[in-house]
Amino acid sequence: MTGIKRVGIVGMGLMGGSLALALRASRPELELIGVEQDVDTRAAACERGFEVGADITTLVGCDLVVLAVPISAMAQVLADVRPVAGAALVTDLASTKTEIMGWARVIGLDLIGGHPMCGHEGSGFAVADGAIYRGAPWVLTREAPLLEALVRSIGAVPLIMDPARHDHLVAGVSHAALMLSTAYMLAIGESSDWAAMAELAGPGFRDVSRLAGGDPRMYSSIAATNGHEVGVWLDAVIDSLTSMRDQLADDPKALAARFEAASRLRRQWRQRSADVSSG
């Protein structure tokens, strides 16, 4: 393959739609083809000038096929895409990698696993935004120069990473966070004091509970395909919370030291993120 000229995107929701918008802005020479089963999403994308249909055979002749569908639909979509992909590069945008790569391997599809570390709790083409990819790490499960160049063209940063390593790390910085947000929202929201607390809730509550407002189906699929690794990090967080709970009464100095350590670590992360973005 000498280059990518025709890109097919299966799934035109938040991630697929945002990718289409980003590519139209940064790579206007590309021919973009969308495949979307949801009638309303398809109509919304067509209204924005994209060529989107429901027939997966329109992917024939694409140089790159991007699977931007929920994990729960991925196994079937992989099977549907395999006969029409031909020589195209095929990648996905899903939040977990090991099981999905296994599904592709079983049916003989050469999938380059992908996961852009961006997005928000909204869903559908109506909230698509090409800017969400700017500065975002984009994990790929192996080197693929043409795909890496396309990722860079929309402002994202390609990172090559083994699927199992990806699942372990992302469980810590993403999947455990959504579990914690959900648990916090349930603990507070199901309390008999919730009505009174809701009147007082401000930025701190909003920040911690934000992920709990995400797509329950996506969260369930993440748990189903990366449960072990999520459990590893939840155990670590539970241990940390348990220690902090004990220190509330027994060792306030140690608790204060935890606050200092956490604050320092977050400042270091923010600085590193700023350095990467500016570089």
XYZ file of C-alpha atoms in Angstrom:
279
model
C 0.000 0.000 0.000
C 1.483 3.317 -1.072
C -0.816 5.524 0.959
C -4.231 6.000 2.528
C -6.722 7.622 0.177
C -10.082 6.092 1.134
C -11.068 5.637 4.802
C -14.091 3.714 6.013
C -15.417 4.391 9.508
C -17.812 1.832 10.961
C -19.827 3.597 13.647
C -20.431 7.351 13.414
C -21.129 8.076 17.070
C -18.935 10.210 19.329
C -15.586 8.606 18.493
C -16.186 7.691 14.856
C -17.943 10.965 14.129
C -15.188 12.941 15.829
C -12.596 11.078 13.766
C -14.497 11.905 10.583
C -14.599 15.590 11.528
C -10.908 15.602 12.437
C -9.895 13.931 9.182
C -12.047 16.253 7.093
C -10.297 19.208 8.700
C -6.710 17.923 8.561
C -6.790 15.594 5.543
C -9.388 17.053 3.149
C -7.979 15.012 0.271
C -9.201 11.762 1.836
C -12.393 10.071 0.715
C -14.396 9.287 3.863
C -17.041 6.551 3.924
C -19.223 5.968 6.978
C -21.219 2.893 7.940
C -23.866 3.348 10.633
C -26.881 1.243 11.581
C -28.659 3.802 13.749
C -31.028 5.829 11.544
C -30.817 9.050 13.562
C -27.017 8.959 13.799
C -26.755 8.234 10.097
C -29.044 11.150 9.293
C -27.091 13.516 11.563
C -23.805 12.602 9.882
C -25.283 12.956 6.404
C -26.600 16.401 7.322
C -23.001 17.390 8.052
C -21.997 16.363 4.555
C -20.613 12.859 5.142
C -21.327 9.886 2.906
C -22.867 7.399 5.349
C -24.898 4.282 4.666
C -25.926 1.088 6.396
C -24.317 -1.365 3.962
C -20.923 -2.623 5.096
C -20.025 -3.624 1.537
C -19.360 0.073 0.815
C -16.038 -0.529 2.582
C -14.744 -2.426 -0.457
C -11.805 -0.499 -1.860
C -10.950 1.314 1.359
C -7.290 1.610 2.290
C -8.131 1.891 5.978
C -11.152 0.661 7.932
C -11.713 2.030 11.440
C -14.088 0.185 13.760
C -15.674 2.730 16.087
C -18.389 0.528 17.528
C -19.221 -0.528 21.107
C -17.247 -3.466 22.487
C -20.509 -5.404 22.781
C -20.923 -5.204 18.988
C -17.253 -5.688 18.090
C -17.155 -9.479 17.606
C -19.970 -9.360 15.044
C -18.551 -6.303 13.273
C -15.141 -7.957 12.997
C -16.806 -10.945 11.335
C -18.800 -8.704 9.001
C -15.772 -6.632 7.995
C -13.377 -9.491 7.300
C -14.871 -10.533 3.908
C -14.944 -6.951 2.562
C -11.735 -5.497 4.000
C -9.464 -6.946 1.334
C -5.977 -5.441 1.606
C -7.129 -2.562 3.806
C -5.533 -1.815 7.132
C -8.119 -2.507 9.842
C -8.021 -0.884 13.264
C -10.434 -0.192 16.103
C -10.993 2.464 18.771
C -12.152 0.268 21.652
C -11.173 0.769 25.291
C -9.885 -2.776 25.820
C -7.553 -4.705 23.579
C -6.635 -8.263 24.599
C -10.021 -9.914 24.080
C -10.783 -7.950 20.933
C -7.424 -8.905 19.415
C -8.263 -12.504 20.289
C -11.621 -12.309 18.517
C -9.908 -10.975 15.392
C -7.217 -13.635 15.518
C -9.796 -16.454 15.715
C -11.504 -15.340 12.488
C -8.226 -14.613 10.694
C -8.536 -10.811 10.572
C -5.255 -8.922 10.819
C -6.398 -6.221 13.250
C -4.131 -3.388 14.380
C -5.599 -2.707 17.798
C -6.102 0.959 18.595
C -7.300 3.078 21.491
C -7.268 6.885 21.473
C -7.233 8.101 25.082
C -9.881 10.779 24.753
C -13.621 11.345 24.692
C -16.274 12.440 27.145
C -19.476 11.157 28.725
C -21.663 12.219 25.804
C -22.617 9.898 22.968
C -23.755 10.124 19.360
C -22.754 12.185 16.350
C -24.507 15.244 17.796
C -21.673 15.655 20.337
C -18.848 14.669 17.963
C -15.877 17.024 18.054
C -12.745 16.573 15.973
C -10.710 18.512 18.515
C -10.939 15.743 21.136
C -8.022 13.937 19.482
C -5.572 16.826 19.719
C -2.743 15.932 22.076
C -4.337 12.598 23.003
C -2.203 9.452 23.306
C -3.372 6.904 20.721
C -2.292 3.357 21.510
C -1.567 1.000 18.618
C -0.737 -2.652 19.207
C 2.031 -2.705 16.601
C 3.962 -0.393 14.335
C 2.003 0.742 11.281
C 3.665 3.757 9.628
C 0.700 4.800 7.463
C -1.719 4.610 10.386
C 0.716 6.383 12.699
C 1.058 9.216 10.181
C -2.716 9.566 9.968
C -2.966 9.648 13.776
C -0.369 12.411 13.906
C -2.171 14.358 11.181
C -5.152 14.954 13.489
C -2.934 15.996 16.403
C -2.881 12.734 18.361
C 0.265 10.986 19.599
C 0.724 7.327 18.542
C 2.130 4.943 21.152
C 3.025 1.321 20.379
C 2.000 -1.016 23.184
C 1.325 -4.701 23.734
C -2.432 -5.415 24.216
C -2.005 -6.960 27.668
C 0.176 -4.084 28.839
C -2.384 -1.627 27.503
C -5.222 -3.313 29.370
C -3.285 -3.308 32.628
C -2.285 0.356 32.425
C -5.602 1.677 31.132
C -7.440 -0.232 33.831
C -5.513 1.910 36.312
C -5.835 5.356 34.739
C -9.279 4.988 33.176
C -11.365 1.937 33.982
C -10.824 1.999 37.751
C -11.653 5.709 37.686
C -15.064 5.087 36.147
C -15.729 2.372 38.730
C -14.801 4.751 41.553
C -16.973 7.501 40.118
C -19.887 5.092 39.847
C -19.419 3.770 43.400
C -19.188 7.311 44.785
C -22.338 8.411 42.908
C -24.284 5.412 44.191
C -23.065 5.830 47.772
C -24.076 9.490 47.842
C -27.093 9.395 45.537
C -28.760 6.448 47.279
C -28.299 7.988 50.723
C -31.340 9.286 52.621
C -29.464 12.601 52.790
C -29.138 12.921 49.016
C -31.968 15.452 48.538
C -30.325 17.821 50.994
C -26.812 17.152 49.679
C -27.869 17.745 46.084
C -28.617 21.369 46.951
C -25.053 21.791 48.197
C -23.186 19.844 45.516
C -20.597 21.936 43.689
C -17.431 21.555 41.614
C -15.889 18.811 43.747
C -18.961 16.612 43.453
C -19.271 17.415 39.756
C -15.658 16.442 39.069
C -15.730 13.168 40.983
C -19.142 12.074 39.694
C -18.592 13.073 36.049
C -17.657 9.619 34.789
C -20.715 8.102 36.451
C -22.779 9.951 33.850
C -21.235 7.971 30.999
C -22.679 5.168 28.889
C -23.621 2.203 31.130
C -23.384 -0.196 28.197
C -19.820 0.836 27.467
C -18.864 0.486 31.128
C -20.418 -2.977 31.296
C -18.466 -4.045 28.207
C -15.219 -2.730 29.674
C -15.862 -4.688 32.863
C -16.678 -7.820 30.868
C -13.512 -7.668 28.745
C -10.998 -6.292 31.252
C -12.437 -7.315 34.614
C -9.292 -8.921 36.020
C -7.102 -5.873 35.471
C -9.773 -3.506 36.776
C -10.030 -5.678 39.872
C -6.271 -5.443 40.444
C -6.423 -1.641 40.565
C -9.634 -1.557 42.586
C -7.936 -3.739 45.209
C -5.067 -1.241 45.344
C -7.487 1.674 45.733
C -9.469 -0.164 48.409
C -6.249 -0.740 50.344
C -5.418 2.956 50.071
C -8.908 4.010 51.165
C -8.834 1.588 54.068
C -5.548 3.036 55.288
C -6.899 6.562 54.981
C -10.069 5.567 56.841
C -7.962 4.230 59.718
C -5.768 7.334 59.742
C -8.764 9.656 60.135
C -8.878 8.775 63.814
C -5.535 7.177 64.566
C -2.852 9.058 62.648
C -3.804 12.495 61.302
C -0.162 13.317 60.516
C 0.105 10.278 58.268
C -3.145 11.272 56.586
C -1.808 14.773 56.001
C 1.288 13.233 54.441
C -0.965 11.288 52.058
C -2.672 14.511 50.993
C 0.728 16.068 50.331
C 1.939 13.044 48.369
C -1.215 12.905 46.246
C -1.053 16.629 45.534
C 2.602 16.361 44.520
C 1.977 13.403 42.233
C -0.893 15.149 40.484
C 1.126 18.340 39.991
C 3.919 16.268 38.459
C 1.453 14.571 36.116
C -0.068 17.908 35.073
C 3.380 19.312 34.369
C 4.373 16.250 32.358
C 1.138 16.476 30.355
C 1.778 20.151 29.675
C 5.340 19.388 28.547
C 4.138 16.652 26.184
C 1.449 18.919 24.715
C 3.853 21.791 24.172
C 6.476 19.500 22.685
